[in-house]
PDB file of C-alpha atoms in Angstrom:
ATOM      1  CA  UNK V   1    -118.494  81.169 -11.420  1.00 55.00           C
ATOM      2  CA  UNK V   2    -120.685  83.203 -13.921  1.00 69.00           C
ATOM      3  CA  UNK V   3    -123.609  83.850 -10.960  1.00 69.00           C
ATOM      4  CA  UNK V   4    -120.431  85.073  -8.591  1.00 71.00           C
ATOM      5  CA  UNK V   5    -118.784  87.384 -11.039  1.00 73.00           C
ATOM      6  CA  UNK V   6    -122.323  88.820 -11.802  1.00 69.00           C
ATOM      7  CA  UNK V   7    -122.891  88.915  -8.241  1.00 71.00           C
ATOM      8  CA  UNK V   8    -119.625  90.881  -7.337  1.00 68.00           C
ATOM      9  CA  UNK V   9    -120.341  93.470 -10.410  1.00 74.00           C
ATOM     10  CA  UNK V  10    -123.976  94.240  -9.113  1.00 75.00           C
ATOM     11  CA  UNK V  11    -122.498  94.714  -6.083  1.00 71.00           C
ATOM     12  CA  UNK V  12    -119.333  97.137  -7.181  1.00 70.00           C
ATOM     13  CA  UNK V  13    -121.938  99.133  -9.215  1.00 72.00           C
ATOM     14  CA  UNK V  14    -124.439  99.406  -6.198  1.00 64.00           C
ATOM     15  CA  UNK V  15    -121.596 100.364  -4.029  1.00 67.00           C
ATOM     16  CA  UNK V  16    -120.260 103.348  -6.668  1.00 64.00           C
ATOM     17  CA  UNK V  17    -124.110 104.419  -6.687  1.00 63.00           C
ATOM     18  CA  UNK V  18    -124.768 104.472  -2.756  1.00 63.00           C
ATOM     19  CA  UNK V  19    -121.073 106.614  -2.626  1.00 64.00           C
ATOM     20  CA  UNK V  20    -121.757 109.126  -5.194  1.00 63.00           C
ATOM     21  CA  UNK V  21    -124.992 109.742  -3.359  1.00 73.00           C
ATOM     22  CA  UNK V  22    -123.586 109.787  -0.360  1.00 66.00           C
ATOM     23  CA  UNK V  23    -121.116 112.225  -1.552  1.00 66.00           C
ATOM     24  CA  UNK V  24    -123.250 114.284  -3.846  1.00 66.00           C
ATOM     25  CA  UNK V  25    -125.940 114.869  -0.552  1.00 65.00           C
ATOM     26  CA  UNK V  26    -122.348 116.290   1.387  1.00 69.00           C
ATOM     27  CA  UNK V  27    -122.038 119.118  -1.472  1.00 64.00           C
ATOM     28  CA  UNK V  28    -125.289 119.615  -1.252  1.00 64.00           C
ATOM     29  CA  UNK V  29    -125.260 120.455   2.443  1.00 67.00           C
ATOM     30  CA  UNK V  30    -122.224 122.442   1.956  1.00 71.00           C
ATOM     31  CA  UNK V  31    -123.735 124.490  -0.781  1.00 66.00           C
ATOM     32  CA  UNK V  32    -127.102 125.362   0.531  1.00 70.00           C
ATOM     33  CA  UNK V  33    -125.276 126.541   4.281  1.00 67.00           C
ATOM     34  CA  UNK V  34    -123.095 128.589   2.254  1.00 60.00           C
ATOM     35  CA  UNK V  35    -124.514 132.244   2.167  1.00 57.00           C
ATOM     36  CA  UNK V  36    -123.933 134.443  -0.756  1.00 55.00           C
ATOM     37  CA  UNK V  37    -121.561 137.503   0.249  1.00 56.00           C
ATOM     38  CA  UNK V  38    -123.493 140.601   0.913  1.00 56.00           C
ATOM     39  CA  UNK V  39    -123.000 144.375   1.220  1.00 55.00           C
ATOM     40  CA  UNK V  40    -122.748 143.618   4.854  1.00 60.00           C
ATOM     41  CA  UNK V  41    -119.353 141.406   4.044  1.00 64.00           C
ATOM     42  CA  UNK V  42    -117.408 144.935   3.170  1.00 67.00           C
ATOM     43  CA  UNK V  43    -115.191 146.160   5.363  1.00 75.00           C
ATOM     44  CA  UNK V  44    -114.946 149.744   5.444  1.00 81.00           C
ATOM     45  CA  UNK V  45    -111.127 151.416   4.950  1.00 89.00           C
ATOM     46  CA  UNK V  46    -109.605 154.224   6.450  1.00 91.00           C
ATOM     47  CA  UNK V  47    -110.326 155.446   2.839  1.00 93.00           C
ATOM     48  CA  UNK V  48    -113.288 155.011   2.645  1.00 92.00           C
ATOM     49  CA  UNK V  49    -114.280 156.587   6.376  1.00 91.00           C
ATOM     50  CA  UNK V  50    -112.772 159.570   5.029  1.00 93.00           C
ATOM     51  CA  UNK V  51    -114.728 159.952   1.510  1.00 92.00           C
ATOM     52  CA  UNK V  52    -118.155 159.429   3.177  1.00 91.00           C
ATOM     53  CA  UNK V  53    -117.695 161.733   5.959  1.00 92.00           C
ATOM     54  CA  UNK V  54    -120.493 164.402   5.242  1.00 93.00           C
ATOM     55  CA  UNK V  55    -119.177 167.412   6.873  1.00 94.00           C
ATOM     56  CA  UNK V  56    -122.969 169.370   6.292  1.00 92.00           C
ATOM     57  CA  UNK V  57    -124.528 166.262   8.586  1.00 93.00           C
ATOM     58  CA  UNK V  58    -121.345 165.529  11.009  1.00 94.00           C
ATOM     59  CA  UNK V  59    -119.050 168.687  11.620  1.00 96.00           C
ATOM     60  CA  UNK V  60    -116.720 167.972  13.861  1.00 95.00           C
ATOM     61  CA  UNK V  61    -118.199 169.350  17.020  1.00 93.00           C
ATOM     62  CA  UNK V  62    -114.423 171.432  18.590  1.00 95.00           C
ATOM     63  CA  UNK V  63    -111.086 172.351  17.055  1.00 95.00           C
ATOM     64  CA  UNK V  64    -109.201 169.506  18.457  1.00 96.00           C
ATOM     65  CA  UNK V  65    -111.372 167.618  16.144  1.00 96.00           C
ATOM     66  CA  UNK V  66    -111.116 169.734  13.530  1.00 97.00           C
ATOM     67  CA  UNK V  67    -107.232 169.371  13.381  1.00 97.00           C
ATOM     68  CA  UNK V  68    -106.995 165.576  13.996  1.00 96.00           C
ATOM     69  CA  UNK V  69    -109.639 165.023  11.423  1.00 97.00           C
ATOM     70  CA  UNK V  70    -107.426 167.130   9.042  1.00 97.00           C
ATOM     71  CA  UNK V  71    -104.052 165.278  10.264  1.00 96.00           C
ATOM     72  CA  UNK V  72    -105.813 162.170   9.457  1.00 96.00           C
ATOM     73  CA  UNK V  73    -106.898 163.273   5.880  1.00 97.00           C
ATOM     74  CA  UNK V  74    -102.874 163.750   5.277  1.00 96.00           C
ATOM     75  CA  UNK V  75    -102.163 160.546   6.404  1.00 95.00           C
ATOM     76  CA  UNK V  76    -104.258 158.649   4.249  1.00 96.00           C
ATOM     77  CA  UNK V  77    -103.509 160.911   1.440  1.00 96.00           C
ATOM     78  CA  UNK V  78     -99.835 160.380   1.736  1.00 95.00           C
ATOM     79  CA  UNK V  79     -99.634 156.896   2.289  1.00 93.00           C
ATOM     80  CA  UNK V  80    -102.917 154.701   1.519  1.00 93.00           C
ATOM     81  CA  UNK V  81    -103.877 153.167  -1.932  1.00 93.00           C
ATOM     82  CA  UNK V  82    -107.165 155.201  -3.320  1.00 94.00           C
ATOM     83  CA  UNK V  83    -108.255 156.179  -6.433  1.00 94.00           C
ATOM     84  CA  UNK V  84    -108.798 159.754  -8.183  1.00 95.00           C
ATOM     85  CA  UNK V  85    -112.021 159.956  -7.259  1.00 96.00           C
ATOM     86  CA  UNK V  86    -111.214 158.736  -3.826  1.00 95.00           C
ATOM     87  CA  UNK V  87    -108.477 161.722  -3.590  1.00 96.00           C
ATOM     88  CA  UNK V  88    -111.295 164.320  -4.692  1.00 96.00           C
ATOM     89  CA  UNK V  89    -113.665 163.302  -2.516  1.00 96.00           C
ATOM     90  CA  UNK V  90    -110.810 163.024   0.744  1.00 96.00           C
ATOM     91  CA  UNK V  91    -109.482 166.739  -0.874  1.00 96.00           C
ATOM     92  CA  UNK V  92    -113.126 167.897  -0.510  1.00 96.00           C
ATOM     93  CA  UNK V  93    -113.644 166.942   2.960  1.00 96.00           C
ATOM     94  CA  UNK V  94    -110.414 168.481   3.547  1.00 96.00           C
ATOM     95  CA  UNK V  95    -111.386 171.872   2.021  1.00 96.00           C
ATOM     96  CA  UNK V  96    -114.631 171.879   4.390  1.00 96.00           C
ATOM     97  CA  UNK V  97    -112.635 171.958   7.043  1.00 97.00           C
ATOM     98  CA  UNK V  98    -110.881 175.359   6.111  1.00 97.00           C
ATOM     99  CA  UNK V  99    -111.880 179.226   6.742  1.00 96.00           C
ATOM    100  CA  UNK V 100    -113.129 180.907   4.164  1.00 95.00           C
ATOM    101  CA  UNK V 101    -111.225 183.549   3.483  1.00 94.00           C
ATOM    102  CA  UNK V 102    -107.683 181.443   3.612  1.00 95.00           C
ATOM    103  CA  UNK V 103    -109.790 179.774   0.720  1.00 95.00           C
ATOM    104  CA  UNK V 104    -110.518 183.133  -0.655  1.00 95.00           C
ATOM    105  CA  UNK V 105    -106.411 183.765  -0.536  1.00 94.00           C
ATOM    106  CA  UNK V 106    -105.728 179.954  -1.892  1.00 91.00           C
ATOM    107  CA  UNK V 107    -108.416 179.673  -4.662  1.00 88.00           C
ATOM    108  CA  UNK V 108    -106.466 176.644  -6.322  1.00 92.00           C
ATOM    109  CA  UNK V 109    -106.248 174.769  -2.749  1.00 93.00           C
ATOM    110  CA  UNK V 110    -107.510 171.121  -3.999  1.00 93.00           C
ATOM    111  CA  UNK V 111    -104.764 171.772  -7.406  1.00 93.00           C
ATOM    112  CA  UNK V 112    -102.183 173.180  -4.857  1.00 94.00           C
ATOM    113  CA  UNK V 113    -102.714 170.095  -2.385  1.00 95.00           C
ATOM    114  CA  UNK V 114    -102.928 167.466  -5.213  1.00 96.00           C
ATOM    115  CA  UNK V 115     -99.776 168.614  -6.411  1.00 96.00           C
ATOM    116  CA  UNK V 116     -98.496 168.452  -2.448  1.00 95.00           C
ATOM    117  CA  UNK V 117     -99.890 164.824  -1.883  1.00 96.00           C
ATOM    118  CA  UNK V 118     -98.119 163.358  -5.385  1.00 95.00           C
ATOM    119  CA  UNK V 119     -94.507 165.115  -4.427  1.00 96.00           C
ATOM    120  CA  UNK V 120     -95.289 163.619  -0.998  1.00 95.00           C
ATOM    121  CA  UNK V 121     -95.748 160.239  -2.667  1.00 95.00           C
ATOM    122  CA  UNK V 122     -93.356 160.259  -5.376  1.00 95.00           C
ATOM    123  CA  UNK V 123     -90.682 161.422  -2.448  1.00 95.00           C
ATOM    124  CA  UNK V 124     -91.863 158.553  -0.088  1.00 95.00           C
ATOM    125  CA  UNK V 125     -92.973 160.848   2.911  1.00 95.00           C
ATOM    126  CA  UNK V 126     -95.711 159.284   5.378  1.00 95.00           C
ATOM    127  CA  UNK V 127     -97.185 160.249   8.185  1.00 95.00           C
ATOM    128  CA  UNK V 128     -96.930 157.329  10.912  1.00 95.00           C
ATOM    129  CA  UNK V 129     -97.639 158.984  14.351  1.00 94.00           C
ATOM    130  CA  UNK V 130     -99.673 162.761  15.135  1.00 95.00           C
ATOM    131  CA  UNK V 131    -100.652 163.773  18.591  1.00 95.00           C
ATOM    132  CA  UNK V 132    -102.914 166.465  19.119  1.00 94.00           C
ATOM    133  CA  UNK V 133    -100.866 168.478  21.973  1.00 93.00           C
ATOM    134  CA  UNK V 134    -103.390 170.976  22.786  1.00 87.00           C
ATOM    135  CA  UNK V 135    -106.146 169.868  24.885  1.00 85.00           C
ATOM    136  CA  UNK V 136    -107.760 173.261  26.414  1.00 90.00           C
ATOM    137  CA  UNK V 137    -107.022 175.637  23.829  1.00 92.00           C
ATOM    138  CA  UNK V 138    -108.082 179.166  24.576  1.00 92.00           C
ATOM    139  CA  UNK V 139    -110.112 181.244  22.813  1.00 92.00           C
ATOM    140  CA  UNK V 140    -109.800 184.571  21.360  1.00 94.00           C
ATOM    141  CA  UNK V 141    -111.320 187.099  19.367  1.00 92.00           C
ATOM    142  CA  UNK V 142    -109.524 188.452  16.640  1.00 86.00           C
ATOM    143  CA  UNK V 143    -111.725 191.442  14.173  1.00 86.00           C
ATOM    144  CA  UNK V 144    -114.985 190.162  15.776  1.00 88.00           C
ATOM    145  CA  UNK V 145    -114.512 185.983  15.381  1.00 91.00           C
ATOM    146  CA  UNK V 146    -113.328 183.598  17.888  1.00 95.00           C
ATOM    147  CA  UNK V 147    -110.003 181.832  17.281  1.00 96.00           C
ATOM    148  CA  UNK V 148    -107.807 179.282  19.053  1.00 96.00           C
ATOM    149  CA  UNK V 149    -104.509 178.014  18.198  1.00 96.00           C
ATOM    150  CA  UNK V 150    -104.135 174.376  18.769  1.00 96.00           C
ATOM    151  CA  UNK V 151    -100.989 172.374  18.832  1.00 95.00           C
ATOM    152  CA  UNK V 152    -100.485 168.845  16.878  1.00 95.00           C
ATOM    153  CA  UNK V 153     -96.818 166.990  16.642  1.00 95.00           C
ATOM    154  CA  UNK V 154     -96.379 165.299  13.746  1.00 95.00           C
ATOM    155  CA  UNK V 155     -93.883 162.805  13.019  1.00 94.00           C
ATOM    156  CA  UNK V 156     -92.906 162.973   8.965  1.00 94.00           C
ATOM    157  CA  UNK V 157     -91.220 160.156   7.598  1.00 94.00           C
ATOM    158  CA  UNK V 158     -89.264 160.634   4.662  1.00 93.00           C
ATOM    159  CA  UNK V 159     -88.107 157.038   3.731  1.00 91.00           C
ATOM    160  CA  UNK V 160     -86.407 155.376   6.868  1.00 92.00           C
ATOM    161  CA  UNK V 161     -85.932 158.404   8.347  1.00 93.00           C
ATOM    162  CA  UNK V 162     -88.102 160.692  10.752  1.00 92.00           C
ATOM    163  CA  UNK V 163     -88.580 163.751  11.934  1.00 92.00           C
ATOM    164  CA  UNK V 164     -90.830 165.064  14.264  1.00 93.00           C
ATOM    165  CA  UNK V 165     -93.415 168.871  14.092  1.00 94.00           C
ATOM    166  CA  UNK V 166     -95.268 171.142  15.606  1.00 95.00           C
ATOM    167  CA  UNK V 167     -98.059 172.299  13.679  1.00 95.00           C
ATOM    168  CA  UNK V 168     -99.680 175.340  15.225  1.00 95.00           C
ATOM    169  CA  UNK V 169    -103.141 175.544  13.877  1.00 96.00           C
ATOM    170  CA  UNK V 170    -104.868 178.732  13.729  1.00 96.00           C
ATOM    171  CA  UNK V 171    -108.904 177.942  13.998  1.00 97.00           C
ATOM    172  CA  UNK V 172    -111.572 180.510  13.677  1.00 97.00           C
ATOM    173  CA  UNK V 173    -114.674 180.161  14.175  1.00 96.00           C
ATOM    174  CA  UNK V 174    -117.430 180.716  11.511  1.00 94.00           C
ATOM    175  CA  UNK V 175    -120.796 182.379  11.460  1.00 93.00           C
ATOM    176  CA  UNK V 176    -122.257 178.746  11.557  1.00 94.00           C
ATOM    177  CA  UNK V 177    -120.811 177.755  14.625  1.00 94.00           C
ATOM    178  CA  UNK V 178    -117.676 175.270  12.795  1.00 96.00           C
ATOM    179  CA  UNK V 179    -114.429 175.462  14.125  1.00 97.00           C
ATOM    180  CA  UNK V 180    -112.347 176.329  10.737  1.00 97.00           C
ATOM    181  CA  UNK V 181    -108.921 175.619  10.185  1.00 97.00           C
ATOM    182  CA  UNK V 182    -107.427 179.688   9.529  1.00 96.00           C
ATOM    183  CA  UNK V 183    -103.949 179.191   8.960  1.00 94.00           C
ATOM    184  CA  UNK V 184    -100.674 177.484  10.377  1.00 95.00           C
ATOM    185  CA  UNK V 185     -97.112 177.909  11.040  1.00 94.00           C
ATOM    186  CA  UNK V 186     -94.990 175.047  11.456  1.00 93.00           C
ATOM    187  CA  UNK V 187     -91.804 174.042  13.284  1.00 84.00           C
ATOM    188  CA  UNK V 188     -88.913 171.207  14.167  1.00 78.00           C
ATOM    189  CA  UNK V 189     -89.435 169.950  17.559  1.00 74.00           C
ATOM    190  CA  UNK V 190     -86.826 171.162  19.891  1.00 67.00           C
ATOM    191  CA  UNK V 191     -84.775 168.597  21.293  1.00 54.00           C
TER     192      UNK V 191
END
């Protein structure tokens, strides 16, 4: 009975061995298939899309642009998660889209607008839905510079409840060729 009980152990042991190989090669194949993440993993947010837009490389190339670009900048502003620097950088790109002299007359635009965005947040006001309504503006010239007005409704959420805008947006063109945002009056959507 000694031989079989010896027998039976070798055989247990041999068995535990030949499984934890078996089962050690299976991580092993898992591990080395499994690729590191990468830079190339990130997904790129709406946030994001906004702070690396380079207006000096990409201007948007016609006023239409111009205003949904800007539309879109309030959206994400008012809504989406994003840090300070995040709101700097989206306020900057949102500065580069404006004339120069309504700068000149709103010198603190980005402490203005930062000031804007957080009552817009605090008061829970969101922008789900904008449609740019103008789609052949015509163009002007006003003291020398080409301008267009372009429409844009804008549906503004406050809460549960919604009300929808016309923006008219004033663009004028600059010595560079850019569509800049000039001014704009605003209105409730007649019914």
């Amino acid at each position: 009975m000694e031989e079989s009980t010896k027998s039976a152990i070798i055989k247990s042991i041999v068995l535990c061995l030949l499984g934890a190989i078996f089962v050690g090669g299976i991580f092993l194949v898992i591990v080395r298939n499994k690729k590191p993440k990468t830079g190339d993993d990130y997904v790129l947010t709406v946030v994001d899309g906004i702070t690396t837009t380079d207006l000096d490389k990409k201007y948007p190339s016609d006023g239409i642009q111009v205003v949904e670009l800007y539309t879109k900048i309030l959206q994400v502003l008012y809504k989406e998660t994003y840090t300070e620097k995040q709101e700097d950088d989206m306020l900057k790109v949102l500065k580069g889209l404006m004339d120069e002299d309504f700068l000149a007359q709103n010198a603190n635009f980005e402490g203005v607008m930062k000031l804007d965005v957080k009552q817009k947040r605090d008061e829970d006001y969101s922008i789900p839905l904008y449609t740019v309504i103008t789609r052949d503006p015509v163009i002007r010239e006003l003291d020398g510079k080409k301008t267009q007005m372009i429409e844009c409704k804008i549906l503004l959420r406050h809460g549960t409840v919604g009300s929808n805008y016309i923006y008219q947006f004033i663009l004028r063109k600059d010595d560079e060729g850019k569509w800049k945002i000039y001014g704009w009056a605003v209105k409730p959507e007649e019914e």
